[in-house]
mmCIF file of C-alpha atoms (C1' of nucleotides) and ligand atoms in Angstrom:
data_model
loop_
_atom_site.group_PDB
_atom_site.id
_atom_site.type_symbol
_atom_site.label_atom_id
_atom_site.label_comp_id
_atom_site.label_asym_id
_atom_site.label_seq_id
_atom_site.Cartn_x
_atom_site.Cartn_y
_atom_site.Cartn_z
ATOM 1 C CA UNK A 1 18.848 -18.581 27.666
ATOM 2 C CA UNK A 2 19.236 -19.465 24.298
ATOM 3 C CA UNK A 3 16.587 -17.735 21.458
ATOM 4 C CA UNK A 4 14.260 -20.418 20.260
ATOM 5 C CA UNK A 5 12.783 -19.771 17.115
ATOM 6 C CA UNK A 6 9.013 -18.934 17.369
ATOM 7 C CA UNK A 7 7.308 -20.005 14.174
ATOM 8 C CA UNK A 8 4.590 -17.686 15.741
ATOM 9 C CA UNK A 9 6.042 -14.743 14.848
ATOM 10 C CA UNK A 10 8.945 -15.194 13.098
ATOM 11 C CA UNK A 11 8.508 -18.159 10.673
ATOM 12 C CA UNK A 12 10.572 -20.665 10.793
ATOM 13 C CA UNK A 13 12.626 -20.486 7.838
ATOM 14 C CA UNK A 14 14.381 -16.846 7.767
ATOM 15 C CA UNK A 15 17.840 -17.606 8.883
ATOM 16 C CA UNK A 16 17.965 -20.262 6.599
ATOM 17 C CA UNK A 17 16.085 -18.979 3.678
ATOM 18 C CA UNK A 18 18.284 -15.529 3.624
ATOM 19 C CA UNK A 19 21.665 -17.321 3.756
ATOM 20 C CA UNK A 20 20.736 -20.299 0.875
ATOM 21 C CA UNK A 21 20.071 -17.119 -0.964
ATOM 22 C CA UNK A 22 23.328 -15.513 -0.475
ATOM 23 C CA UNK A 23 22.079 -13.108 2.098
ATOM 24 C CA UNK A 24 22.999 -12.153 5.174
ATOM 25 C CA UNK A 25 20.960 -12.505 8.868
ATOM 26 C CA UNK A 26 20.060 -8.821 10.235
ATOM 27 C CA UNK A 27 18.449 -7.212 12.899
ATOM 28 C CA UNK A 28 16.548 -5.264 10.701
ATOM 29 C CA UNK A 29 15.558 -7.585 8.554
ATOM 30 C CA UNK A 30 14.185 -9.768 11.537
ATOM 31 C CA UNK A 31 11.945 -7.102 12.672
ATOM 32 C CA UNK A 32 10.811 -6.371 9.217
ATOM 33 C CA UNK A 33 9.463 -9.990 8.785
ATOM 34 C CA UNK A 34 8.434 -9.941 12.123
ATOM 35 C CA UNK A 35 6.248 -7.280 11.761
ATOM 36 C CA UNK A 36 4.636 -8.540 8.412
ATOM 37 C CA UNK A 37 4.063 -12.015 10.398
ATOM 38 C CA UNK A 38 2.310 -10.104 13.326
ATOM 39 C CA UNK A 39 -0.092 -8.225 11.836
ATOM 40 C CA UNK A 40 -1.000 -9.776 7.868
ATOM 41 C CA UNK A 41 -3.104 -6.945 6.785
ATOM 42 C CA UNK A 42 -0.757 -6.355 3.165
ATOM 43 C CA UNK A 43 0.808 -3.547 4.869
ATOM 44 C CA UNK A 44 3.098 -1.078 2.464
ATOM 45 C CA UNK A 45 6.264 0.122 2.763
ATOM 46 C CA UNK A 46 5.451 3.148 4.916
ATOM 47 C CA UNK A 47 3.006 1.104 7.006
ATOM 48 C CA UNK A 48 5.954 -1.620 7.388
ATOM 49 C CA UNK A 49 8.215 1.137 8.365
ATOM 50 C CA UNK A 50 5.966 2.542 11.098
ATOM 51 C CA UNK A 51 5.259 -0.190 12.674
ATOM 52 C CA UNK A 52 8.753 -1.363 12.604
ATOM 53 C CA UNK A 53 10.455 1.852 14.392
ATOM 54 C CA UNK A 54 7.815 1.184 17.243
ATOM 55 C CA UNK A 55 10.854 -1.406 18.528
ATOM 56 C CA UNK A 56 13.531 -0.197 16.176
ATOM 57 C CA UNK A 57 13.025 3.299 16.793
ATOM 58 C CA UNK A 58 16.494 4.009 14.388
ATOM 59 C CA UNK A 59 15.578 2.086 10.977
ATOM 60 C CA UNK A 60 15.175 3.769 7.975
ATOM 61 C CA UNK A 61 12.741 3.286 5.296
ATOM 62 C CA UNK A 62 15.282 2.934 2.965
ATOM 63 C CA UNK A 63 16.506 -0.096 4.443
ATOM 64 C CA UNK A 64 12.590 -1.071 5.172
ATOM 65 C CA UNK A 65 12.444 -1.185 1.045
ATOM 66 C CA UNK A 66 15.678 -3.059 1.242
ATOM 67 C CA UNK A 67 14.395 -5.661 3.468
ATOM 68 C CA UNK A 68 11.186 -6.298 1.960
ATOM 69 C CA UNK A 69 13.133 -6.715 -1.210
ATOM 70 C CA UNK A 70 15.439 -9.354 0.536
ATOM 71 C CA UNK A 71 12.499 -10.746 1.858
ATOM 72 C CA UNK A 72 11.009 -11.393 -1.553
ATOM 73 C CA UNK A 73 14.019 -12.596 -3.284
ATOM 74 C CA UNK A 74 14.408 -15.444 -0.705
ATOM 75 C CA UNK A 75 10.754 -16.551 -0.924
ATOM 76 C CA UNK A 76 9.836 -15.282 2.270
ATOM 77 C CA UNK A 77 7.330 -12.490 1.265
ATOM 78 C CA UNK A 78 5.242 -11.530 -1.761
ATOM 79 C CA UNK A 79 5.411 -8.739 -3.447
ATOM 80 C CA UNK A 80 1.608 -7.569 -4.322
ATOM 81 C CA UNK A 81 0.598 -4.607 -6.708
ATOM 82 C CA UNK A 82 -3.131 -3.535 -6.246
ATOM 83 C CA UNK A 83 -3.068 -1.029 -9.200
ATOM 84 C CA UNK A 84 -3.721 2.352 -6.889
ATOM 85 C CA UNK A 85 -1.269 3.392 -3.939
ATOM 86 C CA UNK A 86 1.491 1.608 -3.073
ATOM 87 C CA UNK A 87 2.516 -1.807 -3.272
ATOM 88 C CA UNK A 88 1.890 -4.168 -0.490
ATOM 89 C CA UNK A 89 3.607 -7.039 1.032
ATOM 90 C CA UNK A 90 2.152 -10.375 2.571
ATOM 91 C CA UNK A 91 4.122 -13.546 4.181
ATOM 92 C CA UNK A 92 1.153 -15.742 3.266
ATOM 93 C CA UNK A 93 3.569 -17.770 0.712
ATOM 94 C CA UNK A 94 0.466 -20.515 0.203
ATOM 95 C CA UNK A 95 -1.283 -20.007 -3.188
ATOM 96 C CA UNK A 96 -3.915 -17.562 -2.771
ATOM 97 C CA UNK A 97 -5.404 -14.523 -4.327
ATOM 98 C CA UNK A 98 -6.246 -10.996 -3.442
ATOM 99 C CA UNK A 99 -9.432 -9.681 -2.510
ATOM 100 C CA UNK A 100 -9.729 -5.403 -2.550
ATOM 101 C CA UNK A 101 -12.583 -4.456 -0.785
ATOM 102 C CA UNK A 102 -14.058 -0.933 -3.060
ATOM 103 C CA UNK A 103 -15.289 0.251 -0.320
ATOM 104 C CA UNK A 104 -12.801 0.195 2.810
ATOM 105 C CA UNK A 105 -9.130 -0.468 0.603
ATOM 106 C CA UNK A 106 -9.137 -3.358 2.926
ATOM 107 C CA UNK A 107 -6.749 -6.257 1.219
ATOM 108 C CA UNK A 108 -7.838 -10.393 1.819
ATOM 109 C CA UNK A 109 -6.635 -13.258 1.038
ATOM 110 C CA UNK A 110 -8.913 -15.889 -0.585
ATOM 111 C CA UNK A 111 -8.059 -19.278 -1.632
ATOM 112 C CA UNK A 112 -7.394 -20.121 -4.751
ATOM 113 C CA UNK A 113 -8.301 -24.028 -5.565
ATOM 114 C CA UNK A 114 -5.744 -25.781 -6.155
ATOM 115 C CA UNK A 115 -7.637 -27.406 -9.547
ATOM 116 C CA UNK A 116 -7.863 -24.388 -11.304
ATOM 117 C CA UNK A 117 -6.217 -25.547 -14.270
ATOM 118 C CA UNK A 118 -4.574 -22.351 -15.494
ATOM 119 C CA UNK A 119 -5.470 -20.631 -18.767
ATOM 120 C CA UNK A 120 -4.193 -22.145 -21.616
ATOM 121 C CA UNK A 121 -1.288 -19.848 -23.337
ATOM 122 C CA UNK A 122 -1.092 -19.495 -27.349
ATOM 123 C CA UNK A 123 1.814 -20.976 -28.709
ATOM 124 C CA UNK A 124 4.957 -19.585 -27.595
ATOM 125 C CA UNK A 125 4.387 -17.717 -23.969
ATOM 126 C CA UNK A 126 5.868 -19.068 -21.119
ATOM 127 C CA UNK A 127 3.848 -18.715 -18.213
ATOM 128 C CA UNK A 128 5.904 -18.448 -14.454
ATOM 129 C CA UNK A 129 3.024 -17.148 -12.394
ATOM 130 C CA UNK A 130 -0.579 -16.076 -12.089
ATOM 131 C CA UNK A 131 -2.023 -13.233 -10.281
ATOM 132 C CA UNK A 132 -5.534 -13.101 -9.529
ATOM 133 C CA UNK A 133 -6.660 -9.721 -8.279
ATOM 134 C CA UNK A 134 -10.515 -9.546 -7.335
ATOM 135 C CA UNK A 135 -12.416 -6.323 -6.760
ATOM 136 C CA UNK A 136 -15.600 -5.912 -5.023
ATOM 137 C CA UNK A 137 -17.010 -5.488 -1.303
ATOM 138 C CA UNK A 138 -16.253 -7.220 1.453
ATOM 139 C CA UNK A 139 -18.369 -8.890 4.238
ATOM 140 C CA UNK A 140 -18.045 -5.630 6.427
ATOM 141 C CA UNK A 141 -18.606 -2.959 4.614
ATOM 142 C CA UNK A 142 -21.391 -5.060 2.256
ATOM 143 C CA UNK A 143 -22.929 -5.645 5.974
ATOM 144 C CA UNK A 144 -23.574 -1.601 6.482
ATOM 145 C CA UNK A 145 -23.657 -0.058 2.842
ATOM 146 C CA UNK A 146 -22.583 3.399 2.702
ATOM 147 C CA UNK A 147 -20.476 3.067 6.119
ATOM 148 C CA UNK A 148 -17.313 1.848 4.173
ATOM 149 C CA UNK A 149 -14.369 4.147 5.074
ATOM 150 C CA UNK A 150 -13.096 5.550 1.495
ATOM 151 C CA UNK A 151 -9.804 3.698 0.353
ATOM 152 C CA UNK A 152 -6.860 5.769 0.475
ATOM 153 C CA UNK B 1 -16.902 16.364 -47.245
ATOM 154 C CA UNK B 2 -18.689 14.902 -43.535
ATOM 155 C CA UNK B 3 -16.231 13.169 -41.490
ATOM 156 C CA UNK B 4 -17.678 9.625 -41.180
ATOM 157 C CA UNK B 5 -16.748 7.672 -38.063
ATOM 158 C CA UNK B 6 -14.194 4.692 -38.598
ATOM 159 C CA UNK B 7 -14.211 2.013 -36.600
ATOM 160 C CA UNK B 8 -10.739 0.698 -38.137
ATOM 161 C CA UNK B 9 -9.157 3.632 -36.587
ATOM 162 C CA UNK B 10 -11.718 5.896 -33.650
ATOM 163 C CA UNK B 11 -14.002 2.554 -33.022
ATOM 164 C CA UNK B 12 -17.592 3.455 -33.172
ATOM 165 C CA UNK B 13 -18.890 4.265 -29.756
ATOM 166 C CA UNK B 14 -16.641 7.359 -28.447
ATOM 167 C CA UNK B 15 -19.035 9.934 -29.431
ATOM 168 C CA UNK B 16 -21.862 7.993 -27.813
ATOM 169 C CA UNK B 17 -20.113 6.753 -25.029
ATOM 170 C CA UNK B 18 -18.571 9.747 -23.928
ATOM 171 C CA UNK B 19 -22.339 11.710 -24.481
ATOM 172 C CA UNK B 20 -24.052 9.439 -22.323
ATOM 173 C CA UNK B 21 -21.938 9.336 -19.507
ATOM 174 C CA UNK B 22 -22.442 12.986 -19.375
ATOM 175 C CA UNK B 23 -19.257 13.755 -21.100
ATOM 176 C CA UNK B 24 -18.551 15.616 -24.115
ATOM 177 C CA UNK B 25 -16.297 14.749 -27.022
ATOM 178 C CA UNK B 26 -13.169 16.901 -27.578
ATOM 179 C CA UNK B 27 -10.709 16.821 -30.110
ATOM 180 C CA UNK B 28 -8.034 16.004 -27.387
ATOM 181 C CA UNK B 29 -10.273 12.683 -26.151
ATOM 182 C CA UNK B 30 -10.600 11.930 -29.789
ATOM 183 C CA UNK B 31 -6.865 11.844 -30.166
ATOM 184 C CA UNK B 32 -5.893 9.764 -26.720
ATOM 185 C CA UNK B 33 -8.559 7.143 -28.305
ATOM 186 C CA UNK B 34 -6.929 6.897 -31.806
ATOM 187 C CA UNK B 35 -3.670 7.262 -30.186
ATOM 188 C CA UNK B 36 -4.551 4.165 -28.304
ATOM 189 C CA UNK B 37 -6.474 1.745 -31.362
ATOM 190 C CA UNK B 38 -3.259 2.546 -33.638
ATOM 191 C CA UNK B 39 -1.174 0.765 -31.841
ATOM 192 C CA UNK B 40 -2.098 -1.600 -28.866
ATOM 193 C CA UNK B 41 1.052 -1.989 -26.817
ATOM 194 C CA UNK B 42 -0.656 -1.149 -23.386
ATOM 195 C CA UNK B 43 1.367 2.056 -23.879
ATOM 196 C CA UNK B 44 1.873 4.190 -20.625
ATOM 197 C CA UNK B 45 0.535 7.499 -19.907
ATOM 198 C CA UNK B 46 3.624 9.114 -20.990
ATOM 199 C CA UNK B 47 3.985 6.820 -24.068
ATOM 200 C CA UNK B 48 0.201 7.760 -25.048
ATOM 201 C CA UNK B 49 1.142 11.364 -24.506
ATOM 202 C CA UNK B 50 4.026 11.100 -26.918
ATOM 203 C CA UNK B 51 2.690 9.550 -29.377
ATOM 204 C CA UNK B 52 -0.528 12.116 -29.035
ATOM 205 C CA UNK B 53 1.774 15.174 -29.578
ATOM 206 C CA UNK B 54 2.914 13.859 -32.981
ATOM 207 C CA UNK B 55 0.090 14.872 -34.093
ATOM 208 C CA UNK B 56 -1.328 17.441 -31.771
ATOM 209 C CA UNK B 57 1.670 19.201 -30.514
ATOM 210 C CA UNK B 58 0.119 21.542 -28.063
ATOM 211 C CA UNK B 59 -1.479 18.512 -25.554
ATOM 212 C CA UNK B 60 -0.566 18.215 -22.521
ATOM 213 C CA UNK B 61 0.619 15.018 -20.397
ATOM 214 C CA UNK B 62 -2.246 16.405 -17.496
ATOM 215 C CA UNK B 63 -4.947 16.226 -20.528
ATOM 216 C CA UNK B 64 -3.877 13.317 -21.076
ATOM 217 C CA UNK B 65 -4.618 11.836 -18.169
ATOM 218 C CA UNK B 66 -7.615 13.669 -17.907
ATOM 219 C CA UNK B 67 -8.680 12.021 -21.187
ATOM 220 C CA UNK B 68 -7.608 8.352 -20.596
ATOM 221 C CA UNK B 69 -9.441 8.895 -17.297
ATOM 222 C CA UNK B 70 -12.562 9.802 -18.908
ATOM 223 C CA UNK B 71 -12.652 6.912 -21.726
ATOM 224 C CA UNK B 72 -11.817 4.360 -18.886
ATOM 225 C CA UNK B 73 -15.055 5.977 -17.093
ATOM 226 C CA UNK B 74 -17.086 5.738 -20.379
ATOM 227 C CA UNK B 75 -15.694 2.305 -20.933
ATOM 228 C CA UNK B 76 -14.354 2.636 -24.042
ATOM 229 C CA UNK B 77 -10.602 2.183 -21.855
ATOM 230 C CA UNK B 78 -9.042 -0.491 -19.446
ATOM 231 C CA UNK B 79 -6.694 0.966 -16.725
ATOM 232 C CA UNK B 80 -4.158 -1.636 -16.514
ATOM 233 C CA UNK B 81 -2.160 -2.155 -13.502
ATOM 234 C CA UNK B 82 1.460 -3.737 -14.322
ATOM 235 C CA UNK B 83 2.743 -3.424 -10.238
ATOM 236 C CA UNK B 84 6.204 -1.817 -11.541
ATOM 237 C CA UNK B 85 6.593 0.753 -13.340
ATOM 238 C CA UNK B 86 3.582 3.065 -14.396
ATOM 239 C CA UNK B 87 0.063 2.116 -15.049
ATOM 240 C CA UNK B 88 -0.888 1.335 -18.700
ATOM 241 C CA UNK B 89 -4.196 1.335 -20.962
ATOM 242 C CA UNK B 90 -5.631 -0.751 -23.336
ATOM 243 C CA UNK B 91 -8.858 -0.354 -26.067
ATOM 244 C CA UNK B 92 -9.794 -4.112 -25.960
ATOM 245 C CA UNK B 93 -12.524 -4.141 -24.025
ATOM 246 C CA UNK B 94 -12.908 -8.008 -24.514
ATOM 247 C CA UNK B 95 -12.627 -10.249 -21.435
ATOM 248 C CA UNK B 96 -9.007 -11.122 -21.221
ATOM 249 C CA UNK B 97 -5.983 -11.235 -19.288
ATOM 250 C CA UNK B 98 -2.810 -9.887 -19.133
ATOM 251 C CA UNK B 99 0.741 -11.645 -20.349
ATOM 252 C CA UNK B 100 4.013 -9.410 -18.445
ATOM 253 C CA UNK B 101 6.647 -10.598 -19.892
ATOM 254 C CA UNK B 102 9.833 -10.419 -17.858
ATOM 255 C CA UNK B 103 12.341 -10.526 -20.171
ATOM 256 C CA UNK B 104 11.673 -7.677 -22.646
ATOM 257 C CA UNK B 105 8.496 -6.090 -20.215
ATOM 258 C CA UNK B 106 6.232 -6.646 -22.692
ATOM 259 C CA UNK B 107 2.513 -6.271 -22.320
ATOM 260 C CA UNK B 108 0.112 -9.003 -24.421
ATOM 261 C CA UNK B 109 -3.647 -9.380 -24.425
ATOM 262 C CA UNK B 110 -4.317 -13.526 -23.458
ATOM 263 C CA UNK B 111 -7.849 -15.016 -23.697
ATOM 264 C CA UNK B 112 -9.461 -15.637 -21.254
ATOM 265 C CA UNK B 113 -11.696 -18.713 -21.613
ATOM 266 C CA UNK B 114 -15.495 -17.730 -20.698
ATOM 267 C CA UNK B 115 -15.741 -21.024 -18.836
ATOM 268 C CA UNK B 116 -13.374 -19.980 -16.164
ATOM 269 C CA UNK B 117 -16.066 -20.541 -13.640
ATOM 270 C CA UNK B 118 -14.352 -18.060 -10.985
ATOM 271 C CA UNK B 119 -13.006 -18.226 -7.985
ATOM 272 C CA UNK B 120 -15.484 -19.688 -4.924
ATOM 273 C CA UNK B 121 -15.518 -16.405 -2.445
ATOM 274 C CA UNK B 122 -15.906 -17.036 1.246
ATOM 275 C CA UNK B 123 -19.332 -15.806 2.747
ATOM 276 C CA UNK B 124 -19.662 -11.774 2.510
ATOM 277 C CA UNK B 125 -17.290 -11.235 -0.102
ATOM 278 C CA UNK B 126 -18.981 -9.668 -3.012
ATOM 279 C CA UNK B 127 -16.417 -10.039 -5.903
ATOM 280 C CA UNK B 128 -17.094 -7.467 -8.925
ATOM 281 C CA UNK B 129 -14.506 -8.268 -11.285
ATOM 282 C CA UNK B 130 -11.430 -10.363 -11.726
ATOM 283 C CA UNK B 131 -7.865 -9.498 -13.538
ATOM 284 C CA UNK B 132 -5.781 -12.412 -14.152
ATOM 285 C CA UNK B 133 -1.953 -10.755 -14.794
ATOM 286 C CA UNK B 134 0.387 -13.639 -16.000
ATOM 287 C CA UNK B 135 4.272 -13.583 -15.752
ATOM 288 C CA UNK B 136 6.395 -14.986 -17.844
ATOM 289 C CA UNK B 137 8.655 -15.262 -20.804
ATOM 290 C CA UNK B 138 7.257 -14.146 -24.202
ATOM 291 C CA UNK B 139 7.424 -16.269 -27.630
ATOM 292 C CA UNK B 140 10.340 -13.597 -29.090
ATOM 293 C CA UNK B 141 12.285 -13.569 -25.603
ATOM 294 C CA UNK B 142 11.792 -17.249 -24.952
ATOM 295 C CA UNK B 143 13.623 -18.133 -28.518
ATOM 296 C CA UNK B 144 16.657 -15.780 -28.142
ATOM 297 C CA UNK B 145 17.178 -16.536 -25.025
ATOM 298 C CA UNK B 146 19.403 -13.810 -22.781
ATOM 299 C CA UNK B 147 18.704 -11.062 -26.199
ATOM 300 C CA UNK B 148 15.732 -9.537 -24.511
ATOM 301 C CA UNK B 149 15.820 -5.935 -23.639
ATOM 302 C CA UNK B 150 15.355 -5.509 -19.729
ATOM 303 C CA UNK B 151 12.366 -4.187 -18.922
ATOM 304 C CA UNK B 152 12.022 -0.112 -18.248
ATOM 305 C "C1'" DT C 1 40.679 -11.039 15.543
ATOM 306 C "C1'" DT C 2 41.061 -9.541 11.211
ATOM 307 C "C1'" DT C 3 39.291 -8.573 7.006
ATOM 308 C "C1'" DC C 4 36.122 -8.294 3.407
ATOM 309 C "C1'" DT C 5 31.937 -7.243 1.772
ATOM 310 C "C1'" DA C 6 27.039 -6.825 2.344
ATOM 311 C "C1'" DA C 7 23.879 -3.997 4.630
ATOM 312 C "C1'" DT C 8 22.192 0.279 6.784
ATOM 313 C "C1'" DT C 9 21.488 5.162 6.903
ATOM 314 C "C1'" DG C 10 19.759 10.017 5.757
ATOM 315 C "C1'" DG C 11 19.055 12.671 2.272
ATOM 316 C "C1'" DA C 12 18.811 13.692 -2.544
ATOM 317 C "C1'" DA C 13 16.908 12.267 -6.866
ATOM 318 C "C1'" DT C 14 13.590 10.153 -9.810
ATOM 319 C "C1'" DT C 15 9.162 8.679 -11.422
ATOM 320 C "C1'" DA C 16 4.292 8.630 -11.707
ATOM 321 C "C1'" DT C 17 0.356 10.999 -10.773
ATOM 322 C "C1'" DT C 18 -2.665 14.587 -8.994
ATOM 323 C "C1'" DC C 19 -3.745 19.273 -7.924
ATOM 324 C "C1'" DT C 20 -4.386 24.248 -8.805
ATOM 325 C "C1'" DA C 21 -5.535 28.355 -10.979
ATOM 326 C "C1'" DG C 22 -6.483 30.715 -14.988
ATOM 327 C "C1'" DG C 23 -7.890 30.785 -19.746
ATOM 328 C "C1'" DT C 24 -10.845 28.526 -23.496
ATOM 329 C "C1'" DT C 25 -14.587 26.030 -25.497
ATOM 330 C "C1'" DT C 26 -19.058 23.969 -25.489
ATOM 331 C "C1'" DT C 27 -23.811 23.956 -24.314
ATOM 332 C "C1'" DG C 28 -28.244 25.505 -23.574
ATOM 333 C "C1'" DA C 29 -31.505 29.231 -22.161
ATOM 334 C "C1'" DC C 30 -33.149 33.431 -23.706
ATOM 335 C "C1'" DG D 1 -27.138 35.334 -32.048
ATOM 336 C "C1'" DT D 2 -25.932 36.572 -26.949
ATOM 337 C "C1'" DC D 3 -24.812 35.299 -22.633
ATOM 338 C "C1'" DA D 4 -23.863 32.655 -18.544
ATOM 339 C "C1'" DA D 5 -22.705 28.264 -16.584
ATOM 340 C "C1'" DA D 6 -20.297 24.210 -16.820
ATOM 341 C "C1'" DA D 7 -16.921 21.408 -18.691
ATOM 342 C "C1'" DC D 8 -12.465 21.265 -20.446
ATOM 343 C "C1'" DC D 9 -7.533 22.298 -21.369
ATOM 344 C "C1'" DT D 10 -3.079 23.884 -19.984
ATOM 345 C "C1'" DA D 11 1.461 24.725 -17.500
ATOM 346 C "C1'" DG D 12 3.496 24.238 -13.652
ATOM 347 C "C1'" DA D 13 3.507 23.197 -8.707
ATOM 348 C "C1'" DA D 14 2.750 19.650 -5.425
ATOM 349 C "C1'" DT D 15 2.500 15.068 -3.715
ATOM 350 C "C1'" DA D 16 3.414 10.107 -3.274
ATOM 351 C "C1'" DA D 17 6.129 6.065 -3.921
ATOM 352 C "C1'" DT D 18 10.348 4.364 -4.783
ATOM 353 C "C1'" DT D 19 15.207 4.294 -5.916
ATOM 354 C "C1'" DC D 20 19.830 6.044 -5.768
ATOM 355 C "C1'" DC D 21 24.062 7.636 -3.439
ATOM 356 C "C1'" DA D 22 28.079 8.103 -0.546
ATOM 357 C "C1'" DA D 23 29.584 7.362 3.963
ATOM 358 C "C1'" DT D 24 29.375 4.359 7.996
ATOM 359 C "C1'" DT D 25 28.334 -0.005 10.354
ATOM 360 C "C1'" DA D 26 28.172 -4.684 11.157
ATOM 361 C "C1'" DG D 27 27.847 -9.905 9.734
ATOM 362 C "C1'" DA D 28 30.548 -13.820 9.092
ATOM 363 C "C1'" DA D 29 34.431 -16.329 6.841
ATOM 364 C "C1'" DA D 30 39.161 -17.260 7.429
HETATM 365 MN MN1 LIG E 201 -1.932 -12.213 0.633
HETATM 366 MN MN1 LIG E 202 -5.143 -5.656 -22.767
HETATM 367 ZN ZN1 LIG E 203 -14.442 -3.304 3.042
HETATM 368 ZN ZN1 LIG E 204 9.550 -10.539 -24.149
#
DNA sequence: TTTCTAATTGGAATTATTCTAGGTTTTGAC
DNA sequence: GTCAAAACCTAGAATAATTCCAATTAGAAA
């Protein structure tokens, strides 16, 4: 029985997306998109890398790092920075922003219009990409005040 | 001869700022804050600790975090969050974004039009503040292009 | 199949930040 | 002013996140 690709869980472009970049198909790196496709909380590294040894109970975190950085550099994944703790990673490749809940360190993704028009750059900057970050509470934890789990 | 407050240099608020936030005003909080109007690079941590010690050479890096913490709590201070590399701060406490430039990793303060109108949040998100962080090329990397310094 | 090179691995190293414990300064009550 | 309490500063240790390294393994082109 042949594997079928199952755009369920393991998006439909990795094979192809890794080797038009020059990179090469691995087991590891199949269960590291994998798990970000299961499960698309913005997981970091560490989170990645625990989840991932629950079927690969041998792969490191180094090579977790190295696959998410694959990942990245062939569009797959994005790379997201929310200023405290570690970085987190998130397959969603539509255009969207990030939502950190205050309260529970929870991470969301809200859409971003697609008319938003940009802010106009002074005379000289070249702009590649935006990054909206928004803080606040979300509907949980604004639903039972003080009942927010502390981020971290 | 009374030391008179100048806003050129200290801005005007720290003393009051810091008082009624129920902190008091040290020599060492005094310097982080001139250390960071002189010259507004979105310096690092470090870099504002280095540049502190020229003139106070018996500060330490852990006061100095101490101190940026405690203008960015008396908001006087914006904690800037850059994803690589460490965090950085910045005095102007106008709305505005941030410009990364790739090239030479470059931090620049962009306006931020007060039309922007925000982002529409789903129901039960509660959004408290935004930071736009723009990528890109900068005006000096963008016209010698391949000179800039790599960023770190 | 062979061969070449990219990728993986564990552990060490690095970087950024926070913590700890002890000494110093400021503040406010007396 | 004197004194105690609280806030603050300091050096160095500790922690957290990430990167580097050298040796092995494994993908895939020929
Ligand atoms: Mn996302
Ligand atoms: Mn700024
Ligand atoms: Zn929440
Ligand atoms: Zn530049």
């Amino acid at each position: 029985m042949k594997a079928v690709e199952n755009s369920k869980t393991r998006g439909p472009l990795l094979s192809e997306r890794l080797t038009t970049s020059g990179l090469r198909l691995t087991r590891q790196r199949e269960q590291v998109y994998r798990v970000l496709l299961q499960k698309r909380d913005h997981p970091t590294a560490d989170e990645v890398f625990l989840r991932a040894k629950r079927q690969m109970p041998d792969i490191s975190l180094a090579t977790v790092y190295n696959c998410l950085d694959a990942l990245v550099q062939c569009g797959l994944v994005r790379h997201v920075h929310p200023g405290r703790g570690g970085s987190r990673f998130c397959p969603n490749m539509r255009e969207h922003c990030h939502f950190y809940c205050e309260a529970c360190g929870g991470v969301f993704d809200i859409d971003w219009p697609a008319d938003h028009g940009g802010v106009p750059m002074p005379k000289g900057f070249e702009a590649k990409r935006y990054e909206i970050a928004i803080r606040g509470v979300c509907p949980d934890c604004g639903a039972r005040p003080g009942h927010g789990a502390p981020p971290g």
